[in-house]
GROMACS .gro file of C-alpha atoms in nm:
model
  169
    1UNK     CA    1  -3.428   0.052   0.913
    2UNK     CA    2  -3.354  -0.316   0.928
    3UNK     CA    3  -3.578  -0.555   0.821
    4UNK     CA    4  -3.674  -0.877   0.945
    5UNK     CA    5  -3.291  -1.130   0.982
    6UNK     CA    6  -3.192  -1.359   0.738
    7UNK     CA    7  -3.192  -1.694   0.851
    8UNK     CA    8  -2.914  -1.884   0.939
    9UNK     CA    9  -2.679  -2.057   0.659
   10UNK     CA   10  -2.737  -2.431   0.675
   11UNK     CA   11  -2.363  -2.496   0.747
   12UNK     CA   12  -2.229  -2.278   0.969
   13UNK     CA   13  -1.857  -2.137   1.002
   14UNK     CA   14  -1.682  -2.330   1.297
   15UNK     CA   15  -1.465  -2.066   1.453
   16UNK     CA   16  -1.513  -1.675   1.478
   17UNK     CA   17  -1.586  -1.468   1.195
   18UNK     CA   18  -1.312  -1.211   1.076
   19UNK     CA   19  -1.422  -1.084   0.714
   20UNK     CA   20  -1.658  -1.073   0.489
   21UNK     CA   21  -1.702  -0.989   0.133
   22UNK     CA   22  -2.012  -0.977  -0.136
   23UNK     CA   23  -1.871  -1.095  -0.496
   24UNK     CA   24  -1.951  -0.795  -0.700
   25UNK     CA   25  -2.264  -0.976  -0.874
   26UNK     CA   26  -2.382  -0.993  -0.501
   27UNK     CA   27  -2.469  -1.340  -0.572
   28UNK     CA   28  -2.159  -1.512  -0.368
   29UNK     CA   29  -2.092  -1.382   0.030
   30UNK     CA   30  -1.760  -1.546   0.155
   31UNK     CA   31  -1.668  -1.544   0.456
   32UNK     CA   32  -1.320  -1.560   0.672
   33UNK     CA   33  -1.263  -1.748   1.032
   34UNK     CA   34  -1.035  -1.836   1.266
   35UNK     CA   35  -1.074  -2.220   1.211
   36UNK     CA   36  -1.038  -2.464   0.965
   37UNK     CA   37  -1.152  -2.471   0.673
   38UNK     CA   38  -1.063  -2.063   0.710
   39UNK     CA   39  -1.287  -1.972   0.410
   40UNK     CA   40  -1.635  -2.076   0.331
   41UNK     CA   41  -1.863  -1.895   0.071
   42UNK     CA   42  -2.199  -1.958  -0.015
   43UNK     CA   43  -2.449  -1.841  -0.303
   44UNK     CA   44  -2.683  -1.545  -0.183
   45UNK     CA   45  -2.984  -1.407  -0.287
   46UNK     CA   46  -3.155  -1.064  -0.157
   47UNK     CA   47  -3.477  -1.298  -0.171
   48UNK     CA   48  -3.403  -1.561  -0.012
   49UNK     CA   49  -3.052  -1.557   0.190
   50UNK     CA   50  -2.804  -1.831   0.241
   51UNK     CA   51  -2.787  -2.106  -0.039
   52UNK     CA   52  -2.611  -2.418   0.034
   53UNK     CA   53  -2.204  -2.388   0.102
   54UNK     CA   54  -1.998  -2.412  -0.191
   55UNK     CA   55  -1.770  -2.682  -0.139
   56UNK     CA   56  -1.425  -2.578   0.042
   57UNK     CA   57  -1.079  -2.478  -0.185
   58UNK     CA   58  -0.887  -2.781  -0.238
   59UNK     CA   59  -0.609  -2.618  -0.071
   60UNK     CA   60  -0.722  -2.400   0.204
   61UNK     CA   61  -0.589  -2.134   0.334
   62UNK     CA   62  -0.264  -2.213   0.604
   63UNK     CA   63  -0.442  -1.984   0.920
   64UNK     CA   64  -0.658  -1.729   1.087
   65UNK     CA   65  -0.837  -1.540   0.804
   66UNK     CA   66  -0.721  -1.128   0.875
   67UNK     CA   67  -1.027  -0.893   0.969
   68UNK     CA   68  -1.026  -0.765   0.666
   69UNK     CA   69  -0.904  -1.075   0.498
   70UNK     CA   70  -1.117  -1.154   0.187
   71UNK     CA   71  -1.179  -0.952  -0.095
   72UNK     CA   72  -1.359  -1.053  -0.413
   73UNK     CA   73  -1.156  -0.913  -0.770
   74UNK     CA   74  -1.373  -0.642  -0.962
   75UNK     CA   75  -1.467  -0.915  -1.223
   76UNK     CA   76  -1.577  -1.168  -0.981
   77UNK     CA   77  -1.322  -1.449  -1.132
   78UNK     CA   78  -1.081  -1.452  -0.819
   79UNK     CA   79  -1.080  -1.412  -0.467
   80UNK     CA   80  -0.809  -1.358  -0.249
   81UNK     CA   81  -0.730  -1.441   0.146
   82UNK     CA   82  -0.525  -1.241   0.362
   83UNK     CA   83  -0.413  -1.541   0.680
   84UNK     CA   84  -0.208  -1.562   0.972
   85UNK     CA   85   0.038  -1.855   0.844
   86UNK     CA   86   0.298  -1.833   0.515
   87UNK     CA   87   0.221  -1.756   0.260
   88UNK     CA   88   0.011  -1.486   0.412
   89UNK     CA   89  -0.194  -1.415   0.103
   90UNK     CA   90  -0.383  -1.714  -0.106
   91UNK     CA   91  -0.548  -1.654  -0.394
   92UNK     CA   92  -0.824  -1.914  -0.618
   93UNK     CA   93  -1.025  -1.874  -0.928
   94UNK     CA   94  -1.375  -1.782  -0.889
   95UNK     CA   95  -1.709  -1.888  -1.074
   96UNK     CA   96  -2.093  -1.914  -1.023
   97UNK     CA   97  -1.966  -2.310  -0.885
   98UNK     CA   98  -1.695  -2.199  -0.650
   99UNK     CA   99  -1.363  -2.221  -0.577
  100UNK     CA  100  -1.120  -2.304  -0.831
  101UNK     CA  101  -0.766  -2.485  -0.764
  102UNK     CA  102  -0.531  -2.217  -0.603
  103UNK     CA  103  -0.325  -2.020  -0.726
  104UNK     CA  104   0.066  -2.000  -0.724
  105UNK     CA  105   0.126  -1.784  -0.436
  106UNK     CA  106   0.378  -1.469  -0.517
  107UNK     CA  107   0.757  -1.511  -0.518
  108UNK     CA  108   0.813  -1.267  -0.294
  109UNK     CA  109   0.556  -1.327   0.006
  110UNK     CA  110   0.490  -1.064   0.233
  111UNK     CA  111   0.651  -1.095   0.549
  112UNK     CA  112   0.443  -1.149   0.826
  113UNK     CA  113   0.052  -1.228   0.931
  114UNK     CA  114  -0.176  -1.085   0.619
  115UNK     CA  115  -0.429  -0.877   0.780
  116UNK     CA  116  -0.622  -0.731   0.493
  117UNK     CA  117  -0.639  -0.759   0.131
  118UNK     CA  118  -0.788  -0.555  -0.167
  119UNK     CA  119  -0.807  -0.591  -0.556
  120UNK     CA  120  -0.726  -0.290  -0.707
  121UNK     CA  121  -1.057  -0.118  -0.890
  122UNK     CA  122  -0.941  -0.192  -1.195
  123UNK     CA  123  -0.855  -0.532  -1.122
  124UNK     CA  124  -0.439  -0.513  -1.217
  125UNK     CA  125  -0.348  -0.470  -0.872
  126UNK     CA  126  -0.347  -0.689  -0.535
  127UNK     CA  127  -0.228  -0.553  -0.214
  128UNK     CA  128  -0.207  -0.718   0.153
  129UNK     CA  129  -0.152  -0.541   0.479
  130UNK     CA  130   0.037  -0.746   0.730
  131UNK     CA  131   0.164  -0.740   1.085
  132UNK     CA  132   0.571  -0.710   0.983
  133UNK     CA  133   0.744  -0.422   0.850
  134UNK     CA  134   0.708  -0.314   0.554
  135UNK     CA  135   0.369  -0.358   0.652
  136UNK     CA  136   0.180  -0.337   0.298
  137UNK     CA  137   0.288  -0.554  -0.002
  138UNK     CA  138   0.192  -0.475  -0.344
  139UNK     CA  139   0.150  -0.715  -0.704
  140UNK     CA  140   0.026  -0.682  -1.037
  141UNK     CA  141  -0.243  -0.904  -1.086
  142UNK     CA  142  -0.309  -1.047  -1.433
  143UNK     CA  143  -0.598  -1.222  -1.333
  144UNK     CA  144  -0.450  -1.553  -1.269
  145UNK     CA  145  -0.134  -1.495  -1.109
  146UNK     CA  146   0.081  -1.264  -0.886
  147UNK     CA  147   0.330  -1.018  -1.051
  148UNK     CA  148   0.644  -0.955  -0.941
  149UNK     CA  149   0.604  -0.740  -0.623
  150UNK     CA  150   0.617  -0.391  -0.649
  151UNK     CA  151   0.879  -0.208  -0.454
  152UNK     CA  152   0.805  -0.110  -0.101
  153UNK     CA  153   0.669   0.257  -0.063
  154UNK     CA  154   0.955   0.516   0.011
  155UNK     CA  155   0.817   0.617   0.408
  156UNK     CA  156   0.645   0.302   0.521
  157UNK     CA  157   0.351   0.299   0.734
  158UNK     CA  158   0.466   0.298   1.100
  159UNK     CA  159   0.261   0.020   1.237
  160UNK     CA  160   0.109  -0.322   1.128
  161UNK     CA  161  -0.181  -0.297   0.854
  162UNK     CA  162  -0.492  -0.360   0.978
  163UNK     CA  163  -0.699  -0.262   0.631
  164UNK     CA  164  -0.601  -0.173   0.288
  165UNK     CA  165  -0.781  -0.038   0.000
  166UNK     CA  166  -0.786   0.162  -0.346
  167UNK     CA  167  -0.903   0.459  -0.399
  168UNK     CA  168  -1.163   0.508  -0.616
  169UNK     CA  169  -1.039   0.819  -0.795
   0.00000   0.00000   0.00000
């Protein structure tokens, strides 16, 4: 069952929590809202809970974080936000001090509000589900930057993304 609550991180978010996401150390927990600064993260401990928030991205995300909106990479060295406002997908470097400066966003955005987001398992890949038709955009990932975008699936979804996600096989 649960045990007793965590308490309370010192700064709080300042709008409505849409996602959340463990780095894959499970030291990090970022966190996605619907106002500014958009995406906080903070250093976490099973003992102990909340650390002190990790200073903000330089460049912070342009909107509403999606529901599923944050995703940590496989390695831990990048995270990536799915928003409401173009680009639609941000991505920044990642270490045990925070957010690095952000990187270029893809050349081809996807083409409406980013909903979710998901590193591949392996960590090549980056996908985003958003609100406009195609409705899920694909890139390699190298790590540091967005590929060119892969080519839309042949029978695309027939509603807005909500979630997105590898499998693991």
């Amino acid at each position: 069952g649960f045990g007793t609550k965590y308490a309370n991180p010192a700064t709080l978010p300042t709008g409505t929590c849409n996602g959340v996401a463990f780095s894959p150390a499970s030291d990090a927990i970022a966190v996605g809202s619907d106002a500014t600064p958009f995406i906080l993260a903070y250093p976490w401990s099973v003992a102990s809970g909340f650390g002190t928030k990790f200073t903000n991205p330089a460049t912070l995300p342009t909107g509403t974080v999606g529901n599923n909106g944050v995703a940590f990479s496989p390695a831990g060295t990048a995270i990536a936000v799915a928003h409401t406002t173009s680009p639609f997908v941000s991505a920044y470097p990642w270490s045990g001090s925070g957010f690095g400066v952000k990187y270029t966003n893809p050349v081809t955005l996807p083409t409406g509000t980013g909903v979710g987001v998901a590193f591949s398992l392996a960590g090549d890949a980056i996908v985003v589900a958003h609100a406009t038709t195609p409705f899920v955009s694909a890139y390699p990932w190298s790590g540091s930057a967005f590929g060119t975008k892969y080519t839309d699936p042949t029978t695309l979804p027939t509603g807005q993304g909500c979630a997105i996600a590898f499998t693991t096989n």
